[in-house]
Coordinates of C-alpha atoms and ligand atoms in Angstrom, one line a residue:
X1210 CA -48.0 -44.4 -40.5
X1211 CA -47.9 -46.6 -43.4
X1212 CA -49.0 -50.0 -44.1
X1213 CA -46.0 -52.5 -44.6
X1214 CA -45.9 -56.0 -46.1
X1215 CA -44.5 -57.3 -43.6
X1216 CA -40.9 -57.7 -43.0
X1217 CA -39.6 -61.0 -42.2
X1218 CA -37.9 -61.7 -39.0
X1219 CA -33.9 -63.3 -39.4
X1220 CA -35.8 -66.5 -38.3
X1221 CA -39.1 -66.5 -39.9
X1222 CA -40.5 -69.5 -41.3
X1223 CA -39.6 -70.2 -45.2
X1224 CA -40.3 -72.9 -48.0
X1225 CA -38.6 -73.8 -50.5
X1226 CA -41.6 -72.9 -53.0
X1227 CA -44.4 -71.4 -53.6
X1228 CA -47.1 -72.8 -55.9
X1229 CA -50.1 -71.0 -56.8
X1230 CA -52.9 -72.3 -58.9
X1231 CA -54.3 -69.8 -61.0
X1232 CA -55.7 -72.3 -64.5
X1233 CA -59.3 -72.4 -63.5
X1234 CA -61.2 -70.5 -65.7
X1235 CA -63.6 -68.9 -62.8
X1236 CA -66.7 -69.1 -64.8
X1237 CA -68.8 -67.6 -62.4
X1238 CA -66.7 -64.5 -63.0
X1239 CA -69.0 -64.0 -66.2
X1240 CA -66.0 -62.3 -67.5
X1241 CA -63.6 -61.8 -70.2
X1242 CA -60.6 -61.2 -67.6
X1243 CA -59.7 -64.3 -66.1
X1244 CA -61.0 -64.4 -62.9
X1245 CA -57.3 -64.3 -61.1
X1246 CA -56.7 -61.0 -62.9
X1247 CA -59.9 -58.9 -61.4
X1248 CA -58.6 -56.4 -58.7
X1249 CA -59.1 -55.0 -55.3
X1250 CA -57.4 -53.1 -53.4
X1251 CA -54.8 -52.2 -55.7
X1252 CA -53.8 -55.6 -57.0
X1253 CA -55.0 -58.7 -58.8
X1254 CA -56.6 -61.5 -57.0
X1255 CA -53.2 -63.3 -57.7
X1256 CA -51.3 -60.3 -56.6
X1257 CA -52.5 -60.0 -53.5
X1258 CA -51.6 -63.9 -52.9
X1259 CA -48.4 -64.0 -54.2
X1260 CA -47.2 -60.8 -52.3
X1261 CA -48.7 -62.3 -48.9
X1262 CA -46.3 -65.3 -49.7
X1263 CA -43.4 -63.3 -50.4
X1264 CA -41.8 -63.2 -47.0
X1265 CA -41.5 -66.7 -47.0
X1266 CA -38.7 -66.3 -49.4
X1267 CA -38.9 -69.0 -52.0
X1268 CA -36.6 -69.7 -54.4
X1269 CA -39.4 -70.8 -56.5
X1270 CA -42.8 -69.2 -57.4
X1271 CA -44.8 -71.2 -59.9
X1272 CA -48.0 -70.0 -61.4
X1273 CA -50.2 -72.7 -62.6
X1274 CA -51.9 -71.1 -65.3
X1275 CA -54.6 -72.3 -68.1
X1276 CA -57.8 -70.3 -68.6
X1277 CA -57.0 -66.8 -70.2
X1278 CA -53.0 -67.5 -69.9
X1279 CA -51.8 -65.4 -71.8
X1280 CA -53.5 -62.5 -70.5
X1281 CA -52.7 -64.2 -66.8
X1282 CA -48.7 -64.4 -68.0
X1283 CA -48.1 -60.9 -69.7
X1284 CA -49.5 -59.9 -66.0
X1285 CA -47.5 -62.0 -63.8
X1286 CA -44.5 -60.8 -66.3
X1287 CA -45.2 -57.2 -64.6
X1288 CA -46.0 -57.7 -60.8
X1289 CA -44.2 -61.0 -60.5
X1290 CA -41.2 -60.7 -63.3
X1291 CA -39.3 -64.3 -61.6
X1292 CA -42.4 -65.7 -60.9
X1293 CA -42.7 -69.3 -63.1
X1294 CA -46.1 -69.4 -65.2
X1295 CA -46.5 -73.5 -66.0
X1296 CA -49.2 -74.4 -68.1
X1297 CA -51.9 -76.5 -67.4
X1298 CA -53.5 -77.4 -70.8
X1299 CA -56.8 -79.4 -69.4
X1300 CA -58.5 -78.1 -66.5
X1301 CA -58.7 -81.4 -64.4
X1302 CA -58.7 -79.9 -61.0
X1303 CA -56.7 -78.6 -58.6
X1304 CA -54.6 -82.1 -57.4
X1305 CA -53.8 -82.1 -61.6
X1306 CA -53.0 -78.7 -61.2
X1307 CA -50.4 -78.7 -58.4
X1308 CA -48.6 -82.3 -60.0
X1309 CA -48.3 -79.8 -63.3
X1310 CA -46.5 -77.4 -61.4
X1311 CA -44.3 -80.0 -59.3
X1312 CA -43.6 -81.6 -62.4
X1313 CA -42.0 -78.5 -64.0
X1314 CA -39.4 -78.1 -60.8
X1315 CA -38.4 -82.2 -61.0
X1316 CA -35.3 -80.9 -58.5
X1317 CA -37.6 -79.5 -56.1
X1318 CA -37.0 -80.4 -52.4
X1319 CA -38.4 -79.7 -49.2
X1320 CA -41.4 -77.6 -48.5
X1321 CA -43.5 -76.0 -50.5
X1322 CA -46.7 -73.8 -49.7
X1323 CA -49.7 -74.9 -52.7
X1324 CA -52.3 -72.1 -52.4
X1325 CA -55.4 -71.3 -54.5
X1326 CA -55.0 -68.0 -56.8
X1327 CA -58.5 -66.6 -55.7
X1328 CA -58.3 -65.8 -51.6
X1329 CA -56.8 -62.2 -51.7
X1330 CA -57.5 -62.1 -48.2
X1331 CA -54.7 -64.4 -47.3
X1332 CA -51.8 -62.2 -45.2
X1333 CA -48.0 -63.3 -44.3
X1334 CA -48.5 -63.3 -40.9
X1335 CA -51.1 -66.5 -41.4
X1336 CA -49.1 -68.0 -44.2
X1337 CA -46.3 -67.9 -41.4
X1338 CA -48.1 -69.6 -38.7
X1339 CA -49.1 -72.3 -41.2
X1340 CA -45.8 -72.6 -41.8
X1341 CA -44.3 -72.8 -38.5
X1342 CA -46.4 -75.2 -37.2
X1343 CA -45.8 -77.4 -40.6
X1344 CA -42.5 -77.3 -39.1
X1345 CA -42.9 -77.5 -35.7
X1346 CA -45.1 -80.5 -36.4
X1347 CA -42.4 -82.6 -38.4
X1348 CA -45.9 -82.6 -40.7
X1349 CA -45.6 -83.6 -44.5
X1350 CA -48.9 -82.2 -45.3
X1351 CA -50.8 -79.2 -43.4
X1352 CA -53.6 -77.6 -43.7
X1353 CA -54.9 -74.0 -43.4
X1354 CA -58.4 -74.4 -42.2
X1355 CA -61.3 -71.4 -40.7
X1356 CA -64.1 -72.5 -38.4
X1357 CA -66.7 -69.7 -41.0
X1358 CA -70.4 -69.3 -40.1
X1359 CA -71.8 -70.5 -43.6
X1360 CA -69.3 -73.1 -44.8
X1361 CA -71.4 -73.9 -48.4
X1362 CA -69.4 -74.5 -51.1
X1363 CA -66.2 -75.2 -49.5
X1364 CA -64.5 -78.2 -48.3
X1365 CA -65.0 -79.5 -44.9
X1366 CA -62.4 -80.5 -42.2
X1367 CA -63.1 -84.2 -41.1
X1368 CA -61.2 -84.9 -37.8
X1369 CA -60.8 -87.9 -35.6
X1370 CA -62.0 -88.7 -32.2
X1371 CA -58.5 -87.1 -31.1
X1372 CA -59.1 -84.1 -33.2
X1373 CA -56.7 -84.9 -35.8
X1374 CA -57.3 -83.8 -39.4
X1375 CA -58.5 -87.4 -40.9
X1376 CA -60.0 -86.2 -44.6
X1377 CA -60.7 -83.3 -46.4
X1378 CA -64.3 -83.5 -48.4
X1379 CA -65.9 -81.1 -50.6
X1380 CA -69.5 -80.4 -50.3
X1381 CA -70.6 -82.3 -53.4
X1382 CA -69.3 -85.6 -51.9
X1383 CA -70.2 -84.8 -48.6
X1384 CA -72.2 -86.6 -46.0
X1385 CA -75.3 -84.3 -44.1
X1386 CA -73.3 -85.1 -41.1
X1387 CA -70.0 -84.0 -43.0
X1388 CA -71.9 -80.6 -44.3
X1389 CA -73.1 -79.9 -40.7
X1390 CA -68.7 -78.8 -40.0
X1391 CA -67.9 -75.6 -40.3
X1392 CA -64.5 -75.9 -40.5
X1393 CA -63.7 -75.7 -44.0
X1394 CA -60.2 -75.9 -46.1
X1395 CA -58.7 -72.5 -47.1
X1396 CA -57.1 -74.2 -50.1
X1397 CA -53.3 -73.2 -48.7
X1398 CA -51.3 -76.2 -48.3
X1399 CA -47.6 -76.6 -46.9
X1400 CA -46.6 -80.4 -47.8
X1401 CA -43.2 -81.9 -48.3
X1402 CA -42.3 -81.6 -52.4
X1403 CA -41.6 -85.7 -52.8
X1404 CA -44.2 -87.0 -50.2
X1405 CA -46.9 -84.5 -52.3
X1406 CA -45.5 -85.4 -55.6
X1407 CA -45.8 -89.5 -55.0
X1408 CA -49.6 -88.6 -53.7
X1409 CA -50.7 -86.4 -56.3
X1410 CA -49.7 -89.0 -58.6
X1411 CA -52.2 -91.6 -57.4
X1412 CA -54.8 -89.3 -57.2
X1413 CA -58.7 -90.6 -58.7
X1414 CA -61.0 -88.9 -59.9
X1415 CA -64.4 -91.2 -58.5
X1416 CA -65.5 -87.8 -57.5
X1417 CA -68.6 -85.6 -57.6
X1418 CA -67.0 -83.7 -60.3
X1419 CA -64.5 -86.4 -62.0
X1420 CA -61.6 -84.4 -61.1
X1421 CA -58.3 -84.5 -59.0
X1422 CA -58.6 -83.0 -56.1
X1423 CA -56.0 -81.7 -54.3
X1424 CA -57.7 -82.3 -50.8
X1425 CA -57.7 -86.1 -51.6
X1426 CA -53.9 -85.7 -51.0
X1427 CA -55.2 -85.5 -47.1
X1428 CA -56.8 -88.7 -46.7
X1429 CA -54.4 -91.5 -47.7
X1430 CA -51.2 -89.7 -46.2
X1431 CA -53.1 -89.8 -42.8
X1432 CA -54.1 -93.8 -43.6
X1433 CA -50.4 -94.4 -44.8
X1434 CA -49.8 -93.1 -40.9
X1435 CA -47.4 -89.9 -42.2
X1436 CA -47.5 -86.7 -39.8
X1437 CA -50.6 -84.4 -40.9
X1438 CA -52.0 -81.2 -39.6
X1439 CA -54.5 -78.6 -40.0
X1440 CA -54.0 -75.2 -38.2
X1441 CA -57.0 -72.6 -37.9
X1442 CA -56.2 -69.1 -39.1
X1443 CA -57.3 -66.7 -36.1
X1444 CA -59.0 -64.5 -38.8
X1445 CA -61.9 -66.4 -40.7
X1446 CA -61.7 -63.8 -43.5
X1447 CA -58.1 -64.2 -44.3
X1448 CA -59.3 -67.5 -46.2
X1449 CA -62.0 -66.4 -47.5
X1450 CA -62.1 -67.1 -51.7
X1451 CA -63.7 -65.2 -54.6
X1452 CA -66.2 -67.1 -57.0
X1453 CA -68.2 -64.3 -58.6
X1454 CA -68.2 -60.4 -58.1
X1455 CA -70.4 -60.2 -55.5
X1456 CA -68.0 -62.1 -53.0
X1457 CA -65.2 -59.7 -55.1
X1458 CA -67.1 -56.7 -53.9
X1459 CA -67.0 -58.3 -50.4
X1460 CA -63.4 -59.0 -50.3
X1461 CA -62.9 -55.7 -51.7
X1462 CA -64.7 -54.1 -48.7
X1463 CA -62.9 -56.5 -46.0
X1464 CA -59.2 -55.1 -47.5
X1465 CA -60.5 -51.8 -47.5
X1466 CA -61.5 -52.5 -44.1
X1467 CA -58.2 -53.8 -43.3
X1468 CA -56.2 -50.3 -44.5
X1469 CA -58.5 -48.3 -42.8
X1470 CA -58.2 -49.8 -39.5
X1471 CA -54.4 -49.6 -39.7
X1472 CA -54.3 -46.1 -41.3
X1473 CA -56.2 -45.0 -38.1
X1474 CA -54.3 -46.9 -35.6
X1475 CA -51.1 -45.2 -37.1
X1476 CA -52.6 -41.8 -36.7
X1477 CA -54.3 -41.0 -39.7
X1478 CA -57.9 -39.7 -39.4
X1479 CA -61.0 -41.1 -41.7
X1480 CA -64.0 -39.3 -41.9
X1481 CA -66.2 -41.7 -43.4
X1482 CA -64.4 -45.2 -43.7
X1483 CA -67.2 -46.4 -45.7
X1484 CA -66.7 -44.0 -48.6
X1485 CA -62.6 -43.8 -48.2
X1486 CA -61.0 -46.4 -50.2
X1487 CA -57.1 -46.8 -50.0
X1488 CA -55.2 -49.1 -51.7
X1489 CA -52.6 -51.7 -50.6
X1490 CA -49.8 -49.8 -52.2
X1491 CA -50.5 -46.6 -49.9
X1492 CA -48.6 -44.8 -47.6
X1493 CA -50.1 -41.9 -45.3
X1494 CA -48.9 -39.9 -42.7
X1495 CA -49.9 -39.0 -39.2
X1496 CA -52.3 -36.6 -38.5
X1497 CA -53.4 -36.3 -42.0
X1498 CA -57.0 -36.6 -42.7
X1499 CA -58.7 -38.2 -45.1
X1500 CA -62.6 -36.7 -46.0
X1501 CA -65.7 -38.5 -47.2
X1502 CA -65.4 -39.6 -50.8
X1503 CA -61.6 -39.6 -51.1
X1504 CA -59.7 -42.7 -53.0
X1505 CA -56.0 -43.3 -53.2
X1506 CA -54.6 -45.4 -55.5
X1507 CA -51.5 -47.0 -56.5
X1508 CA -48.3 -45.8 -55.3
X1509 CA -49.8 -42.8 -53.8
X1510 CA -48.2 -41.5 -50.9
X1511 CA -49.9 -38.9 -48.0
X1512 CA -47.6 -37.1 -45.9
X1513 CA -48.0 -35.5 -42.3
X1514 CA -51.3 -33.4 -41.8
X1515 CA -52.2 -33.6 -45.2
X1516 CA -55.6 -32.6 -45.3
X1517 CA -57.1 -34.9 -48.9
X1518 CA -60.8 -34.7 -50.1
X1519 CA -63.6 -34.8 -49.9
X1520 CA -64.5 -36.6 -53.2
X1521 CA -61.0 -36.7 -54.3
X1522 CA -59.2 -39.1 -56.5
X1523 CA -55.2 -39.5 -56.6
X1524 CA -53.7 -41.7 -58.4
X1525 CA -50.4 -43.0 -58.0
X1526 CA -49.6 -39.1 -56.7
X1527 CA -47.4 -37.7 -53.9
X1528 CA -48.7 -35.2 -51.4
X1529 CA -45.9 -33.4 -49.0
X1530 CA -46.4 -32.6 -45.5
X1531 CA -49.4 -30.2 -44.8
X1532 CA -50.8 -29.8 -48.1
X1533 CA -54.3 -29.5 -49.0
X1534 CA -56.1 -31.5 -51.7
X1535 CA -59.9 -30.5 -52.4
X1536 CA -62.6 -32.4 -54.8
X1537 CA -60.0 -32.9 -57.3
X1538 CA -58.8 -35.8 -59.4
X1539 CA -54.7 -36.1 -59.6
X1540 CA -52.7 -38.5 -61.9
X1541 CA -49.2 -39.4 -61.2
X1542 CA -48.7 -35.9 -59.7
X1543 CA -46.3 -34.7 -56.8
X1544 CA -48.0 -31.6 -54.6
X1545 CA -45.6 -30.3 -52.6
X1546 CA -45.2 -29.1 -48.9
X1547 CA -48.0 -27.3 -47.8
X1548 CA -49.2 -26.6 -51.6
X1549 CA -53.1 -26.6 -52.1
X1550 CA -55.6 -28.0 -55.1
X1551 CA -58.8 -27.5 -55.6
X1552 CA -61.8 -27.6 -55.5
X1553 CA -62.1 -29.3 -59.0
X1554 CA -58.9 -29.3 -59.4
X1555 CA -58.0 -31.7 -62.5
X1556 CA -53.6 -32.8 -62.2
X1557 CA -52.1 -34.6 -64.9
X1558 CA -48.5 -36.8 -65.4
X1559 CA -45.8 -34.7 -64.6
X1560 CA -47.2 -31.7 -62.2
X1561 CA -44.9 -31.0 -59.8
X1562 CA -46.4 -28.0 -57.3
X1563 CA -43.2 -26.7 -55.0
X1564 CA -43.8 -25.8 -51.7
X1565 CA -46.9 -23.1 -50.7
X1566 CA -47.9 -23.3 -54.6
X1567 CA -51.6 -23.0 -55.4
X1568 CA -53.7 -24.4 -58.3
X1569 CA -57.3 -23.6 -57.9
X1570 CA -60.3 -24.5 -58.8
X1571 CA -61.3 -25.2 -62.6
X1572 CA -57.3 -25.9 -63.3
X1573 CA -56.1 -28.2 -65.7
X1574 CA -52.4 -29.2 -65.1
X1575 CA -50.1 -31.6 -66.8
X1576 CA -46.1 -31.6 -67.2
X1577 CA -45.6 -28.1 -65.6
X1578 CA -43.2 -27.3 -62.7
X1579 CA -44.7 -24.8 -60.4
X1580 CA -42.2 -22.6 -58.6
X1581 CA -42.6 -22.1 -54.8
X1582 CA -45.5 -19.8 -53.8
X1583 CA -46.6 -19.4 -57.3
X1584 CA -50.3 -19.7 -57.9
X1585 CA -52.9 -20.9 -61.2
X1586 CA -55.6 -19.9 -58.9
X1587 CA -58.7 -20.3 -61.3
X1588 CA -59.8 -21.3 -65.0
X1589 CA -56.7 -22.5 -66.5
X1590 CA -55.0 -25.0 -68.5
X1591 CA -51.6 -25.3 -67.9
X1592 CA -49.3 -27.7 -70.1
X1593 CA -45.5 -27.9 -70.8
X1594 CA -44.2 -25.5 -68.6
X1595 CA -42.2 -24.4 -65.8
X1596 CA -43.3 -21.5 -63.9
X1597 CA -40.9 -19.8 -61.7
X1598 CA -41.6 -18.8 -58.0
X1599 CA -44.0 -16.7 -56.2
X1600 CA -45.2 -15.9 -59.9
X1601 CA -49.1 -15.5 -60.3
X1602 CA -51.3 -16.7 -63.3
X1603 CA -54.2 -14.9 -63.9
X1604 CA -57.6 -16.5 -64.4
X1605 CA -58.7 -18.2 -67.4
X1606 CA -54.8 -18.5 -69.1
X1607 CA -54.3 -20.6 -71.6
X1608 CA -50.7 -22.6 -71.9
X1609 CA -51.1 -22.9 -75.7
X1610 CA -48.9 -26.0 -75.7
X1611 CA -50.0 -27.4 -79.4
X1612 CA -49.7 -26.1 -82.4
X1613 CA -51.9 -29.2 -84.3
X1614 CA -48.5 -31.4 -84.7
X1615 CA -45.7 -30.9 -81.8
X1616 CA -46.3 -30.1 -77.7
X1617 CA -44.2 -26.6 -77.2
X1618 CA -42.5 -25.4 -73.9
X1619 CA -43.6 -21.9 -72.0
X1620 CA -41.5 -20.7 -69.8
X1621 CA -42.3 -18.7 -66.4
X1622 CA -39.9 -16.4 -65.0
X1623 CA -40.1 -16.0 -61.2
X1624 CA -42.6 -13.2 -59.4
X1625 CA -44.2 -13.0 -63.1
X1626 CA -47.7 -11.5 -63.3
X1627 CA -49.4 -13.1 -66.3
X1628 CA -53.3 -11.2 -66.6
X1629 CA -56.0 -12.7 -67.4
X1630 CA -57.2 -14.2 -70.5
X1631 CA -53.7 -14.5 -71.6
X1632 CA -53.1 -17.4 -74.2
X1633 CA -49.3 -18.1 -74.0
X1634 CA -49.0 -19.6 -77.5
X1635 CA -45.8 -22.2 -76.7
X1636 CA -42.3 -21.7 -77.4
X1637 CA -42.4 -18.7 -75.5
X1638 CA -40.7 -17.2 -72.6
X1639 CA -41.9 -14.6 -70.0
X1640 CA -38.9 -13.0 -68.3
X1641 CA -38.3 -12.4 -64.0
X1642 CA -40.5 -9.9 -63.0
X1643 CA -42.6 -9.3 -66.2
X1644 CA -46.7 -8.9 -66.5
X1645 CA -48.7 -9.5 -69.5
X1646 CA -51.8 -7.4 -70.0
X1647 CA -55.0 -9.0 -69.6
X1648 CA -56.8 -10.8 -72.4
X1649 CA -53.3 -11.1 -74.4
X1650 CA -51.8 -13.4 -76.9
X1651 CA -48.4 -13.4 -76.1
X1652 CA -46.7 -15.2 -79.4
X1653 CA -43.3 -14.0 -78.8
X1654 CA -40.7 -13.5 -75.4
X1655 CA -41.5 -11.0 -73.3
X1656 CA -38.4 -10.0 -71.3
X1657 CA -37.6 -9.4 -67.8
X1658 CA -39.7 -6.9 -66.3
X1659 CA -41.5 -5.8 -69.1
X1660 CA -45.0 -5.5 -69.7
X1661 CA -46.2 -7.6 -72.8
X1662 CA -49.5 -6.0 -74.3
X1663 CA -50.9 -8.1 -77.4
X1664 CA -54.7 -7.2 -77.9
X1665 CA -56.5 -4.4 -79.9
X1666 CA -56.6 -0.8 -78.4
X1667 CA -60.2 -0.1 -77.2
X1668 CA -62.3 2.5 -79.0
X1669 CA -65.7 3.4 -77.9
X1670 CA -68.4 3.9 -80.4
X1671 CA -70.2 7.0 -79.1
X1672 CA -74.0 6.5 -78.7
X1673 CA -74.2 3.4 -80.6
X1674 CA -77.1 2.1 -78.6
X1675 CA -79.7 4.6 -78.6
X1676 CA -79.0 4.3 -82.8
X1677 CA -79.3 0.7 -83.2
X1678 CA -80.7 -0.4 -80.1
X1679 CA -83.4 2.0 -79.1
X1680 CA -86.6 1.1 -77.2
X1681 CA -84.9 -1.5 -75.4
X1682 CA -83.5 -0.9 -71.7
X1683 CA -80.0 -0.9 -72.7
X1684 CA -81.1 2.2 -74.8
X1685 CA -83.3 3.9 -71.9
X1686 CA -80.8 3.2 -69.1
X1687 CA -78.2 5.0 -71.6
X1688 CA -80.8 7.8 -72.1
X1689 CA -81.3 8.3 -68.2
X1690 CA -77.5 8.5 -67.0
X1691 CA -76.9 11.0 -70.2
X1692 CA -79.4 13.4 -68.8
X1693 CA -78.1 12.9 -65.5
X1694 CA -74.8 13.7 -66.8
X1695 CA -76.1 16.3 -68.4
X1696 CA -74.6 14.9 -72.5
X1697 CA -75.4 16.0 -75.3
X1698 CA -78.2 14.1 -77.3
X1699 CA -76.0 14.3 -80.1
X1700 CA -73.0 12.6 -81.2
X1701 CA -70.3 14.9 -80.8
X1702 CA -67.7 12.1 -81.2
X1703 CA -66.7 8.5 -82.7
X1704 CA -66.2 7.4 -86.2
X1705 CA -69.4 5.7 -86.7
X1706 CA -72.1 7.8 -87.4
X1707 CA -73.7 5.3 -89.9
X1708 CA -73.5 2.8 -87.4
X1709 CA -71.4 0.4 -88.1
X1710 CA -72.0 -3.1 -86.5
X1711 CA -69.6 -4.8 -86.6
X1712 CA -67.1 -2.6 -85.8
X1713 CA -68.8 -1.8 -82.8
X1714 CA -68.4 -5.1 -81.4
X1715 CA -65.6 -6.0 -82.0
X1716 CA -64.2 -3.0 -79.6
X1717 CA -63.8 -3.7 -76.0
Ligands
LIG1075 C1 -61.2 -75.4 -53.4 C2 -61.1 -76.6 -52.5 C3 -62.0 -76.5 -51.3 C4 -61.7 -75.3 -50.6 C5 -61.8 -74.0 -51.5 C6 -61.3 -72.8 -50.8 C7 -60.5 -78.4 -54.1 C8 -61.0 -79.6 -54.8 N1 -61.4 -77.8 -53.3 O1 -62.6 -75.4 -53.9 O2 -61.8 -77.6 -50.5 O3 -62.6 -75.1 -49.5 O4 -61.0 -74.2 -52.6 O5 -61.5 -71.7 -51.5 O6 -59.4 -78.0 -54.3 N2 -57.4 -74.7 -60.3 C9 -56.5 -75.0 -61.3 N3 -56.7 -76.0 -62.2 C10 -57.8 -76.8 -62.1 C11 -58.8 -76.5 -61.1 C12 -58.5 -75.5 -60.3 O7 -55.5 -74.3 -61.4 O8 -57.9 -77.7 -63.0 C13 -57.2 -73.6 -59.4 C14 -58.2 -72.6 -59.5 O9 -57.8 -71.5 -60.4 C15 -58.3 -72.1 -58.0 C16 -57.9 -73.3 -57.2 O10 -57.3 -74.2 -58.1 O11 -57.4 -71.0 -57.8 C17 -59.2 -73.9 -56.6 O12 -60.1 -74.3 -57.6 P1 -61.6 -74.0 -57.5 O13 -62.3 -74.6 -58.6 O14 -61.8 -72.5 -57.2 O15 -62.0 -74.8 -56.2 P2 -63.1 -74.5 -55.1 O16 -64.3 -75.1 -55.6 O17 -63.1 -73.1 -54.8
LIG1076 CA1 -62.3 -71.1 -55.4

């Protein structure tokens, strides 16, 4: 029905910390944003990793951070508040960047899982594995590793005769024979704290790149005869990175991918998985369907038989059992049971449709309660208000909220029949069981069953069109129905026998 981080089991593997590297500066980004803080799915790159890692329940999270920081720490202050952001000053690679972030938790004991900021693909279930067999291994340094079909760029897994992990080597340094493995490092790493801390601190740099890699902590542990492992995640994809925005856009599809399948698998229908996108953060119901087109974002939730889309937006929105969302966009908006929007339906902040409520197509809504049953079925703007229940707005009304300066309240009675055209210039208050007359502009209360009227009389200027319009259908089609009817071809009545143009238009 919904898709859950997962929940960690009483005896589900833990560490003692969590260390993410996030400082590079992910040049081939060609971005402003640092590369760590480019989304999908509803969360940063960085997001999605530290959230997979939060059912191992550290006591510490440390964010290596360096390129863009401060945009990379006023973020982590929001999704990941006790989250440590340590600063790497000088990118000089990711072994530098893991003894920067040991070296800020000097205390630090046991084990701790080191994993690179940029795999959002990276889930708790293979962070656990890696974990667990850390563990069961007695290991002080494991390695996630993916057999992939194109392992360029990435570093490959070098094993023994016995098949155990022997050296990790990056593509630059490699050998042909090396580059010809296509089992590759993940860049997640579960080590014991002191062992990693005394290795990282004799890391070179005689590298391709003159840098210190974190995969030379491999090597040397497994010379120095210390229990190593690398484990396989079942799912390639989990480890997959993100370099530049065309992999982005492919992660983003394999998430996407992801939430589908489970949505259906819970009972939800998709029309058109590729054209539904659903973030992490979702919930939806069973039975509801989902059209072609439709995106739900942020804390959105989608209850039972909702029926949303197509080509509909909601954003961070509720939607109660059975109601019906069509072509509409919705902002931070809760539509009640069996309520229905659209088509073109635009919902701002703070609309809050009861139960069997309608707002229809060419609406505008935003911080208006709308009673049970009651319906804004077409043309409207609606702002500031609380409407009552099974009350009815006529089409094209106008919640007059601003006067230039300050937003103003209107107030909706229940079973109120507002007509159409009415502009309901805010503070104002239409009683239980009123009407307002079409094409109205109601400026002051109108009370409980009353009818509020607030336009000109009509007054109709007799023959005004054979006078001022003659010769031209209007005038003929006039001419015809009078000697059908048998009129006079004179005036008889009306004030404006010297025409008076103005005057004549302006009745209605
Ligand atoms: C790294 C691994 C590679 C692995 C791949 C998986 C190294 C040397 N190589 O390669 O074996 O297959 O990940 O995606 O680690 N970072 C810092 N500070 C630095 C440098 C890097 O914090 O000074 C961070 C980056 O932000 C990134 C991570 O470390 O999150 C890895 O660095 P990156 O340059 O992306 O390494 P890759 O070339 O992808
Ligand atoms: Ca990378």
């Amino acid at each position: 029905m919904t898709h859950p981080q997962p929940v960690p089991a009483p005896d589900a593997p833990t560490v003692a910390a969590v260390v993410v590297l996030a400082a590079g500066q992910g040049t081939r980004m060609r971005s402003s944003t640092p590369k760590v803080l480019h989304t999908l799915g509803g969360r940063s790159l960085v997001g999605h990793v530290l959230a997979a890692a939060e059912p191992l329940a550290a006591g510490t999270t440390v964010v290596v951070v360096g390129s863009g920081r401060d945009q990379v720490e006023q973020h982590l202050a929001q999704v990941a508040p006790t989250a440590l952001p340590v600063v790497q000053e000088e990118q000089l690679g990711s072994g530098h960047a893991a003894a920067v972030a040991l070296a800020a938790v000097p205390d630090l004991a046991g084990s701790v899982l080191v994993v690179n900021g940029d795999s959002p693909l990276l889930t708790s279930r293979t962070l656990a594995t890696l974990v667990a067999a850390h563990d069961e291994a007695g290991s002080v340094f494991t390695v996630l590793t993916a057999e992939v079909e194109d392992p360029t760029g990435l570093g490959r897994i070098v094993r023994d005769e016995r098949g155990a992990p022997r050296a990790i080597v990056e593509e630059r340094d490699a050998t042909d024979e090396q580059r010809a493995i296509r089992e590759v490092n993940a860049g997640v790493y579960v080590a014991d704290a002191g062992t990693l801390r005394r290795v990282l601190s004799g890391l070179a740099t005689d590298n391709a790149q003159g840098e210190q890699y974190l995969t030379d902590a491999l090597a040397p542990l497994v010379e120095g005869g210390a229990p190593t492992a690398a484990v396989r995640a079942d799912d390639p994809d989990d480890v997959l990175g993100c370099n530049d925005r065309v992999e982005l856009a492919a992660r983003r599809r394999t998430l996407n991918d992801r939430v589908l399948d489970d949505l259906m698998r819970s009972g939800v229908t998709v029309v058109d998985p590729l054209t539904t996108w659903v973030d992490v953060t979702v919930t939806v119901g069973r039975d509801a369907v989902l059209e072609p087109g439709t995106q739900l974002r942020g804390v959105t939730t989608v209850g039972d038989a909702a029926h949303v889309g197509p080509d509909t937006t909601l954003v961070d929105c509720t939607v109660a059992e059975g109601a019906t969302v069509v072509r509409s966009h919705c902002l931070g908006a809760v539509i009640g049971p069996r309520a229905t929007v659209g088509p073109f339906s635009y919902l701002r902040p703070g609309t809050d449709l009861a139960r069997g409520s309608k707002v229809g197509a060419f609406v505008e809504t935003k911080n208006v309660q709308v009673g049970e049953g009651s319906k804004v079925p077409h043309l409207s703007y609606v702002g500031d208000a609380t409407i009552g229940t099974g009350s009815n707005i006529g089409a094209a009304t106008v919640f007059v909220n601003y006067d230039g300066v300050a937003k103003h309240r209107t107030t909706i009675g229940d079973h109120v029949r507002v007509g159409s055209d009415t502009m309901l210039v805010a503070p104002v208050t239409v009683g239980d069981g009123a009407y307002t007359a079409a094409g109205s502009v109601i400026t002051s209360d109108v009370p409980p069953g009353a009818m509020g009227v607030a336009r000109a009389a009509q007054r109709n200027v007799a023959g005004w069109v054979r006078r001022r319009r003659s010769g031209t259908p209007a005038a003929e089609a006039a001419a015809a129905a009078e000697g059908r009817a048998g009129a006079p071809r004179e005036d008889s009545s009306g004030p404006s026998r010297t025409g008076d143009d103005s005057e004549g238009q302006r009745s209605r």
